Short mmCIF file of C-alpha atoms and ligand atoms in Angstrom, two decimals:
data_model
loop_
_atom_site.label_atom_id
_atom_site.label_comp_id
_atom_site.label_asym_id
_atom_site.label_seq_id
_atom_site.Cartn_x
_atom_site.Cartn_y
_atom_site.Cartn_z
CA UNK V 1 -0.03 -0.09 -0.24
CA UNK V 2 1.32 3.49 -0.87
CA UNK V 3 0.43 6.41 1.35
CA UNK V 4 -0.19 10.07 0.18
CA UNK V 5 2.50 11.67 2.12
CA UNK V 6 0.67 14.70 2.93
CA UNK V 7 -1.69 12.62 4.77
CA UNK V 8 -0.73 11.55 8.98
CA UNK V 9 0.77 8.99 9.24
CA UNK V 10 1.01 6.46 12.43
CA UNK V 11 3.16 3.59 13.04
CA UNK V 12 1.96 0.89 15.54
CA UNK V 13 4.40 -1.95 16.66
CA UNK V 14 1.95 -5.04 16.32
CA UNK V 15 -0.28 -6.18 13.27
CA UNK V 16 -2.90 -7.88 15.10
CA UNK V 17 -7.15 -7.07 15.51
CA UNK V 18 -6.27 -4.36 17.86
CA UNK V 19 -3.85 -2.45 14.38
CA UNK V 20 -6.49 -3.52 12.25
CA UNK V 21 -9.44 -1.80 13.85
CA UNK V 22 -7.05 1.53 14.40
CA UNK V 23 -6.27 1.45 10.57
CA UNK V 24 -10.08 0.98 9.62
CA UNK V 25 -10.65 4.07 12.19
CA UNK V 26 -7.62 6.60 10.49
CA UNK V 27 -9.14 5.32 6.97
CA UNK V 28 -12.07 7.08 7.57
CA UNK V 29 -10.46 9.94 9.12
CA UNK V 30 -7.71 9.98 6.68
CA UNK V 31 -4.93 8.64 8.98
CA UNK V 32 -2.72 6.06 7.27
CA UNK V 33 -1.56 3.36 9.43
CA UNK V 34 2.00 1.37 9.08
CA UNK V 35 2.21 -2.07 11.23
CA UNK V 36 5.59 -3.63 12.18
CA UNK V 37 4.92 -7.92 12.59
CA UNK V 38 7.10 -10.17 11.91
CA UNK V 39 3.96 -12.47 10.70
CA UNK V 40 3.35 -12.54 6.52
CA UNK V 41 0.07 -13.09 7.22
CA UNK V 42 -0.24 -10.28 10.36
CA UNK V 43 -4.17 -9.58 9.98
CA UNK V 44 -3.88 -6.11 9.96
CA UNK V 45 -1.27 -6.00 7.31
CA UNK V 46 -4.78 -6.64 5.05
CA UNK V 47 -5.94 -2.84 5.47
CA UNK V 48 -2.18 -1.08 6.56
CA UNK V 49 0.70 -0.64 4.97
CA UNK V 50 3.11 -3.67 6.54
CA UNK V 51 6.38 -4.00 7.10
CA UNK V 52 7.65 -7.37 7.68
CA UNK V 53 9.50 -7.57 11.00
CA UNK V 54 10.22 -7.67 14.31
CA UNK V 55 10.79 -4.85 16.67
CA UNK V 56 14.67 -6.00 17.24
CA UNK V 57 15.18 -6.29 13.89
CA UNK V 58 18.00 -3.05 13.28
CA UNK V 59 17.68 -3.18 9.67
CA UNK V 60 13.94 -2.84 9.01
CA UNK V 61 13.64 -0.25 11.27
CA UNK V 62 14.31 2.59 9.79
CA UNK V 63 12.24 1.81 6.46
CA UNK V 64 9.25 1.23 9.62
CA UNK V 65 10.14 4.53 11.32
CA UNK V 66 10.63 6.55 7.86
CA UNK V 67 7.93 9.65 7.56
CA UNK V 68 6.27 8.95 10.25
CA UNK V 69 4.01 11.16 12.38
CA UNK V 70 4.10 8.99 15.83
CA UNK V 71 4.30 5.97 16.73
CA UNK V 72 2.69 3.58 18.74
CA UNK V 73 1.61 -0.33 20.06
CA UNK V 74 -0.87 -2.69 20.28
CA UNK V 75 0.50 -5.04 22.52
CA UNK V 76 2.18 -4.59 26.06
CA UNK V 77 5.19 -7.44 26.27
CA UNK V 78 7.38 -5.14 24.32
CA UNK V 79 10.96 -4.23 25.86
CA UNK V 80 11.00 -1.29 27.81
CA UNK V 81 14.40 -0.35 26.86
CA UNK V 82 13.21 -0.97 22.96
CA UNK V 83 10.60 2.40 23.69
CA UNK V 84 12.88 4.38 25.89
CA UNK V 85 15.57 3.60 22.04
CA UNK V 86 12.54 4.55 19.82
CA UNK V 87 11.27 7.65 22.11
CA UNK V 88 14.47 9.43 21.73
CA UNK V 89 14.18 9.09 17.73
CA UNK V 90 10.09 9.92 17.20
CA UNK V 91 7.00 10.63 18.80
CA UNK V 92 5.54 7.89 20.31
CA UNK V 93 2.20 7.74 22.70
CA UNK V 94 2.08 6.24 24.84
CA UNK V 95 5.53 6.24 26.25
CA UNK V 96 7.41 4.41 28.34
CA UNK V 97 6.63 4.86 31.38
CA UNK V 98 3.07 3.68 30.63
CA UNK V 99 4.90 0.47 29.33
CA UNK V 100 6.84 0.37 32.46
CA UNK V 101 4.01 -0.09 34.63
CA UNK V 102 1.96 -1.59 32.85
CA UNK V 103 3.46 -5.41 31.67
CA UNK V 104 4.46 -5.30 35.42
CA UNK V 105 1.89 -6.63 37.56
CA UNK V 106 4.06 -5.51 40.53
CA UNK V 107 4.64 -1.94 39.89
CA UNK V 108 0.99 -2.22 38.66
CA UNK V 109 -0.41 -2.87 41.85
CA UNK V 110 2.32 -0.43 43.84
CA UNK V 111 1.03 2.45 41.22
CA UNK V 112 -2.99 1.70 41.66
CA UNK V 113 -1.95 1.92 45.71
CA UNK V 114 -0.03 5.20 44.98
CA UNK V 115 -2.73 7.15 42.80
CA UNK V 116 -5.76 5.71 45.96
CA UNK V 117 -7.16 2.78 43.54
CA UNK V 118 -8.64 -0.19 45.66
CA UNK V 119 -6.77 -3.07 45.14
CA UNK V 120 -7.32 -7.05 46.87
CA UNK V 121 -4.50 -7.80 48.77
CA UNK V 122 -1.14 -9.02 47.40
CA UNK V 123 1.83 -9.84 48.10
CA UNK V 124 5.14 -9.97 45.67
CA UNK V 125 7.16 -13.85 45.37
CA UNK V 126 10.26 -14.25 44.07
CA UNK V 127 10.67 -17.26 46.33
CA UNK V 128 9.72 -20.26 48.36
CA UNK V 129 9.90 -17.95 52.60
CA UNK V 130 7.97 -15.25 50.61
CA UNK V 131 5.07 -18.01 49.01
CA UNK V 132 4.64 -19.57 52.38
CA UNK V 133 4.32 -16.49 54.26
CA UNK V 134 2.04 -14.64 51.78
CA UNK V 135 -0.43 -17.54 51.32
CA UNK V 136 -0.40 -17.83 55.14
CA UNK V 137 -1.01 -14.13 55.22
CA UNK V 138 -3.44 -13.99 51.85
CA UNK V 139 -5.27 -17.28 52.91
CA UNK V 140 -6.75 -19.11 50.68
CA UNK V 141 -8.18 -19.39 47.77
CA UNK V 142 -5.74 -17.38 46.53
CA UNK V 143 -4.56 -16.33 43.31
CA UNK V 144 -0.54 -16.60 42.01
CA UNK V 145 0.06 -14.42 39.01
CA UNK V 146 3.47 -14.13 36.73
CA UNK V 147 4.50 -10.47 36.88
CA UNK V 148 4.88 -10.57 33.33
CA UNK V 149 3.46 -11.94 29.83
CA UNK V 150 0.17 -12.97 30.99
CA UNK V 151 -2.99 -12.45 29.29
CA UNK V 152 -6.15 -14.16 28.73
CA UNK V 153 -6.12 -16.03 32.20
CA UNK V 154 -2.78 -17.24 31.48
CA UNK V 155 0.53 -17.26 33.20
CA UNK V 156 -1.88 -17.96 36.87
CA UNK V 157 -3.19 -20.51 38.89
CA UNK V 158 -5.82 -20.90 41.82
CA UNK V 159 -4.60 -22.25 45.50
CA UNK V 160 -6.38 -23.88 46.91
CA UNK V 161 -4.76 -24.86 49.86
CA UNK V 162 -1.74 -24.23 51.28
CA UNK V 163 -0.16 -27.86 50.24
CA UNK V 164 -0.91 -26.49 46.97
CA UNK V 165 1.33 -23.41 46.56
CA UNK V 166 4.70 -24.56 45.47
CA UNK V 167 3.48 -26.72 42.68
CA UNK V 168 1.63 -23.73 41.55
CA UNK V 169 4.59 -21.94 41.25
CA UNK V 170 6.50 -24.49 40.25
CA UNK V 171 3.77 -24.33 36.89
CA UNK V 172 5.02 -21.01 36.45
CA UNK V 173 8.43 -21.71 36.35
CA UNK V 174 9.02 -19.90 39.51
CA UNK V 175 8.93 -16.93 38.01
CA UNK V 176 8.90 -13.90 39.94
CA UNK V 177 5.22 -13.44 40.54
CA UNK V 178 2.14 -11.77 42.78
CA UNK V 179 -0.44 -13.26 45.18
CA UNK V 180 -3.65 -12.38 45.60
CA UNK V 181 -6.47 -12.83 47.39
CA UNK V 182 -9.83 -14.62 45.39
CA UNK V 183 -11.99 -12.29 45.23
CA UNK V 184 -15.87 -13.43 45.41
CA UNK V 185 -16.71 -10.43 42.95
CA UNK V 186 -20.27 -9.77 42.09
CA UNK V 187 -18.67 -8.49 38.62
CA UNK V 188 -16.48 -7.42 36.37
CA UNK V 189 -15.89 -3.75 35.45
CA UNK V 190 -13.68 -1.75 33.29
CA UNK V 191 -12.97 1.35 32.96
CA UNK V 192 -12.12 3.29 29.48
CA UNK V 193 -10.20 6.01 29.03
CA UNK V 194 -7.99 7.98 27.13
CA UNK V 195 -5.85 11.57 27.82
CA UNK V 196 -4.41 13.91 25.26
CA UNK V 197 -1.05 15.59 24.42
CA UNK V 198 -2.61 19.21 26.83
CA UNK V 199 -4.06 16.43 29.85
CA UNK V 200 -7.31 16.36 28.76
CA UNK V 201 -8.62 13.84 29.91
CA UNK V 202 -12.29 11.61 28.60
CA UNK V 203 -14.30 8.20 29.78
CA UNK V 204 -16.37 6.32 28.17
CA UNK V 205 -19.28 4.88 30.66
CA UNK V 206 -17.90 1.74 32.65
CA UNK V 207 -17.99 -1.26 30.79
CA UNK V 208 -19.37 -5.11 32.61
CA UNK V 209 -17.52 -7.64 30.77
CA UNK V 210 -17.81 -11.30 31.39
CA UNK V 211 -15.45 -13.60 30.93
CA UNK V 212 -15.02 -17.58 30.43
CA UNK V 213 -12.45 -19.77 30.96
CA UNK V 214 -10.45 -16.19 31.58
CA UNK V 215 -11.18 -14.86 28.00
CA UNK V 216 -13.23 -12.23 27.86
CA UNK V 217 -16.74 -13.12 25.74
CA UNK V 218 -19.40 -10.23 25.97
CA UNK V 219 -18.74 -6.47 27.13
CA UNK V 220 -22.29 -4.50 28.01
CA UNK V 221 -22.56 -0.74 28.18
CA UNK V 222 -23.29 1.55 29.80
CA UNK V 223 -23.19 -1.48 33.19
CA UNK V 224 -26.27 -0.73 34.95
CA UNK V 225 -26.53 0.12 38.46
CA UNK V 226 -23.44 1.26 39.16
CA UNK V 227 -23.09 3.77 41.96
CA UNK V 228 -22.14 7.39 40.78
CA UNK V 229 -20.44 8.11 43.61
CA UNK V 230 -17.56 5.63 43.32
CA UNK V 231 -17.69 6.25 39.29
CA UNK V 232 -16.24 9.36 40.36
CA UNK V 233 -14.05 8.16 42.63
CA UNK V 234 -12.76 5.80 39.84
CA UNK V 235 -12.60 8.44 37.22
CA UNK V 236 -10.56 10.61 39.86
CA UNK V 237 -8.16 8.18 40.53
CA UNK V 238 -7.64 7.70 36.87
CA UNK V 239 -6.68 10.87 35.81
CA UNK V 240 -4.36 11.33 38.82
CA UNK V 241 -3.23 8.02 37.38
CA UNK V 242 -2.92 8.68 33.61
CA UNK V 243 -1.08 12.35 34.83
CA UNK V 244 1.34 10.58 36.18
CA UNK V 245 2.51 8.48 33.72
CA UNK V 246 1.80 11.15 30.99
CA UNK V 247 0.20 8.78 29.11
CA UNK V 248 -1.55 9.90 25.92
CA UNK V 249 -3.77 7.69 24.19
CA UNK V 250 -6.41 4.81 25.03
CA UNK V 251 -6.12 3.13 28.39
CA UNK V 252 -8.25 0.72 30.32
CA UNK V 253 -8.66 -0.39 34.23
CA UNK V 254 -10.51 -3.85 35.12
CA UNK V 255 -12.23 -3.61 38.36
CA UNK V 256 -13.67 -6.68 40.30
CA UNK V 257 -16.77 -4.88 42.06
CA UNK V 258 -17.27 -6.02 45.62
CA UNK V 259 -20.28 -5.00 47.80
CA UNK V 260 -20.68 -1.57 45.58
CA UNK V 261 -16.77 -1.24 46.10
CA UNK V 262 -13.95 -1.41 43.03
CA UNK V 263 -11.17 -3.16 43.35
CA UNK V 264 -8.36 -2.21 40.29
CA UNK V 265 -6.62 -5.78 39.04
CA UNK V 266 -5.16 -4.73 35.99
CA UNK V 267 -4.44 -1.58 33.51
CA UNK V 268 -3.49 -1.56 29.82
CA UNK V 269 -1.97 1.44 27.91
CA UNK V 270 -3.73 0.64 24.67
CA UNK V 271 -6.95 0.20 23.21
CA UNK V 272 -8.85 -2.63 25.09
CA UNK V 273 -11.46 -5.31 23.62
CA UNK V 274 -14.07 -4.26 26.50
CA UNK V 275 -13.94 -1.17 23.90
CA UNK V 276 -15.03 -2.30 21.53
CA UNK V 277 -18.66 -1.21 21.23
CA UNK V 278 -17.41 1.46 21.21
CA UNK V 279 -16.96 1.34 17.13
CA UNK V 280 -21.11 1.46 16.89
CA UNK V 281 -22.08 2.57 20.47
CA UNK V 282 -20.13 6.07 20.73
CA UNK V 283 -19.86 9.37 19.02
CA UNK V 284 -16.04 8.61 19.29
CA UNK V 285 -14.57 4.95 19.26
CA UNK V 286 -11.49 4.00 20.83
CA UNK V 287 -9.49 3.83 18.15
CA UNK V 288 -10.09 6.79 16.35
CA UNK V 289 -9.83 7.93 20.14
CA UNK V 290 -6.42 6.63 19.98
CA UNK V 291 -5.59 8.14 17.01
CA UNK V 292 -6.76 10.76 17.81
CA UNK V 293 -4.73 11.35 20.75
CA UNK V 294 -1.37 10.22 19.19
CA UNK V 295 -1.62 12.56 16.58
CA UNK V 296 -2.14 15.65 18.80
CA UNK V 297 -5.77 16.36 17.93
CA UNK V 298 -8.67 16.94 20.27
CA UNK V 299 -10.28 14.12 22.02
CA UNK V 300 -13.82 13.05 20.85
CA UNK V 301 -17.50 12.88 22.66
CA UNK V 302 -17.51 9.66 25.00
CA UNK V 303 -21.68 8.97 25.43
CA UNK V 304 -23.20 5.87 24.66
CA UNK V 305 -25.48 6.10 21.54
CA UNK V 306 -27.88 3.33 23.38
CA UNK V 307 -27.59 0.39 25.45
CA UNK V 308 -24.72 -1.49 23.90
CA UNK V 309 -23.21 -5.44 24.27
CA UNK V 310 -20.29 -6.64 22.21
CA UNK V 311 -20.13 -10.99 22.19
CA UNK V 312 -16.31 -11.96 20.84
CA UNK V 313 -16.19 -14.72 18.23
CA UNK V 314 -13.72 -17.25 20.30
CA UNK V 315 -12.04 -20.24 17.94
CA UNK V 316 -14.50 -19.94 15.65
CA UNK V 317 -17.24 -17.83 13.79
CA UNK V 318 -20.64 -18.16 12.17
CA UNK V 319 -20.55 -17.50 8.71
CA UNK V 320 -20.83 -14.41 7.18
CA UNK V 321 -24.71 -15.59 5.99
CA UNK V 322 -25.92 -16.25 9.40
CA UNK V 323 -23.89 -12.84 10.74
CA UNK V 324 -25.48 -10.58 8.80
CA UNK V 325 -29.20 -11.90 9.15
CA UNK V 326 -28.82 -11.10 12.50
CA UNK V 327 -31.21 -8.30 13.01
CA UNK V 328 -30.10 -5.18 15.39
CA UNK V 329 -25.70 -6.95 15.19
CA UNK V 330 -22.79 -6.04 13.57
CA UNK V 331 -20.36 -7.99 12.59
CA UNK V 332 -16.79 -7.54 12.74
CA UNK V 333 -14.12 -10.31 11.22
CA UNK V 334 -10.66 -10.32 11.87
CA UNK V 335 -9.30 -11.94 8.68
CA UNK V 336 -7.58 -14.25 11.01
CA UNK V 337 -7.62 -18.33 10.56
CA UNK V 338 -9.29 -19.52 14.13
CA UNK V 339 -7.73 -21.89 16.29
CA UNK V 340 -8.66 -23.21 19.94
CA UNK V 341 -8.92 -19.92 22.14
CA UNK V 342 -8.39 -17.60 19.36
CA UNK V 343 -9.97 -14.13 19.14
CA UNK V 344 -11.38 -14.03 15.46
CA UNK V 345 -13.89 -11.67 15.35
CA UNK V 346 -16.86 -9.77 17.62
CA UNK V 347 -20.34 -9.02 17.10
CA UNK V 348 -21.73 -5.79 18.16
CA UNK V 349 -25.01 -3.96 19.05
CA UNK V 350 -26.82 -0.51 19.99
CA UNK V 351 -30.29 -1.32 20.99
CA UNK V 352 -33.01 1.85 22.60
CA UNK V 353 -33.62 -0.45 26.07
CA UNK V 354 -31.98 -2.76 28.47
CA UNK V 355 -34.23 -5.09 27.69
CA UNK V 356 -33.39 -5.16 23.82
CA UNK V 357 -30.06 -5.12 24.89
CA UNK V 358 -30.18 -8.38 26.59
CA UNK V 359 -32.32 -9.89 23.84
CA UNK V 360 -29.77 -9.26 21.15
CA UNK V 361 -26.81 -10.37 23.37
CA UNK V 362 -28.24 -13.26 23.73
CA UNK V 363 -29.01 -13.76 19.94
CA UNK V 364 -25.39 -13.22 19.55
CA UNK V 365 -23.86 -15.35 22.52
CA UNK V 366 -25.77 -18.13 20.58
CA UNK V 367 -24.38 -17.14 17.71
CA UNK V 368 -20.93 -16.67 18.39
CA UNK V 369 -21.32 -20.96 20.27
CA UNK V 370 -20.49 -18.61 23.34
CA UNK V 371 -20.64 -21.71 26.65
CA UNK V 372 -19.61 -24.56 24.29
CA UNK V 373 -16.17 -25.53 24.08
CA UNK V 374 -13.59 -23.54 21.69
P1 LIG I 401 -6.52 -11.18 35.14
O1 LIG I 401 -5.09 -11.84 33.82
O2 LIG I 401 -5.72 -10.31 36.22
O3 LIG I 401 -7.30 -9.82 34.19
O4 LIG I 401 -7.43 -12.56 35.17
C1 LIG I 401 -8.07 -13.17 33.80
C2 LIG I 401 -9.16 -13.34 35.01
O5 LIG I 401 -9.66 -14.64 35.89
C3 LIG I 401 -10.10 -12.27 35.62
O6 LIG I 401 -10.63 -11.78 34.52
C4 LIG I 401 -11.22 -12.97 36.64
O7 LIG I 401 -12.58 -13.23 35.40
C5 LIG I 401 -9.79 -14.20 37.02
N1 LIG I 401 -9.24 -13.13 38.12
C6 LIG I 401 -8.01 -12.80 38.42
N2 LIG I 401 -7.48 -12.42 39.19
C7 LIG I 401 -8.54 -12.95 40.03
C8 LIG I 401 -8.77 -12.86 41.84
N3 LIG I 401 -7.61 -12.10 42.19
N4 LIG I 401 -9.71 -13.28 42.38
C9 LIG I 401 -10.58 -14.06 41.78
N5 LIG I 401 -10.77 -13.47 40.28
C10 LIG I 401 -9.79 -13.78 39.14
#
C-alpha cells in the first residue's frame, strides 16, 4: 500500500486485530497506519501498510520509522528499553512510563495503591519463603500470577489450599509472581478512557464484562446499577494515574466489583477488547480516540449512543451469511484463521433499552457459540 504523504502517518508495533481496527478508524479520517509485525499474514496487513519484521530488527527499523508522524503499540510485552530507544527518535505515544508500569503486575499494583485505587490484598513472590508467608497471610483460595507476560488468564494459577502453593509456583516456572486474594466479585467492570497531549481526559461509561475460561466473552455498556459516587472516584483516581504516567492515548483499567466497591485488577496502556463496543456504540470509537490522542488532536465525545453489547467470536466464527442475518447486529471479522481460544472477530449491537440489549446479547451469544468449548 502506498501512502499519500500529505496524510498523517501513524506507526503501530504489532499488526493484530487492534492495529487492524486502528487502521480502519484511520481510513475514515484520512490517517494512514503502518504496522510492524513479523507474521507475514498479520491481519492488520490487509488494511494497513505492513513492514514484516520484528521490533528488534535493526535493518528493518529505519524503513518502518521513515515518515511516521507518531508511533504507538497494540500490545505491552515489548521490552521497555526498546520503547525508550524509540522515543528518543520519534514521538512515541503512549511512552515508556505507561508501558513499564502496565507490563509488570507488581509495579502496576504499587501504582494503583499510590493513586488511591482500592486493590485486593496482594504480596510479591520471589522465593519459597515469601510464597509460604504470603499464602499464610492472604489465606486460601488465592491466585498466583506471573508478574510479566500473562494474558487471557494465562500465567496464573488458583491455589485452593496451602499444600498446593509450591506446585502452582513450579507450574509457573518459579517466575517472579504476585499472590492475590481470590475476590468473590459480583461483577467485572472496566473503565476505558483517553488522555490527550494537553492533559484532557475523556472516559466512556463503565463496561460490564463476562469471561469464559479466562477469556473475555462479552461486554455490556453502559454497565447498569453502578453507584455514581463510585464512578466519580474511579475517574478521579484514573486521572491521577494517567497524569503521573504522562500517558497519551487510550487506557483501560479492569475492576472487580464487590459489595459496591471497585478493586483495580489490571491496566492496559492501549485500546482494549472491552472497548470494542464503542465502534458502533459511541460518538467516537476507542480506535479513533487513540489516533486523535497519538496525533495531538482534540479528544471526541464518549457518550454511549444507546444500550450496547459486544460478543467475541472465540475459536470459531459463524458464517458471514448467518452473522449478517442477525437483525440489529454488526459483525466484525478479523481475517484470522480460526484456532482454539483465538479471538477471530466480534459481534456488536446498540439498542434503545436494556431489555432489547439483553435480547440481542442472547442472540449474539448463541451465534458466537458461547458456552461451547472453543
Ligand atoms: P487477569 O489476567 O488478571 O485479568 O485475570 C483473568 C481473569 O481471571 C479475570 O478476568 C477474572 O475473571 C479472574 N481472576 C483474576 N484474578 C482474580 C482474583 N484475584 N480473584 C478472582 N478472580 C480472578
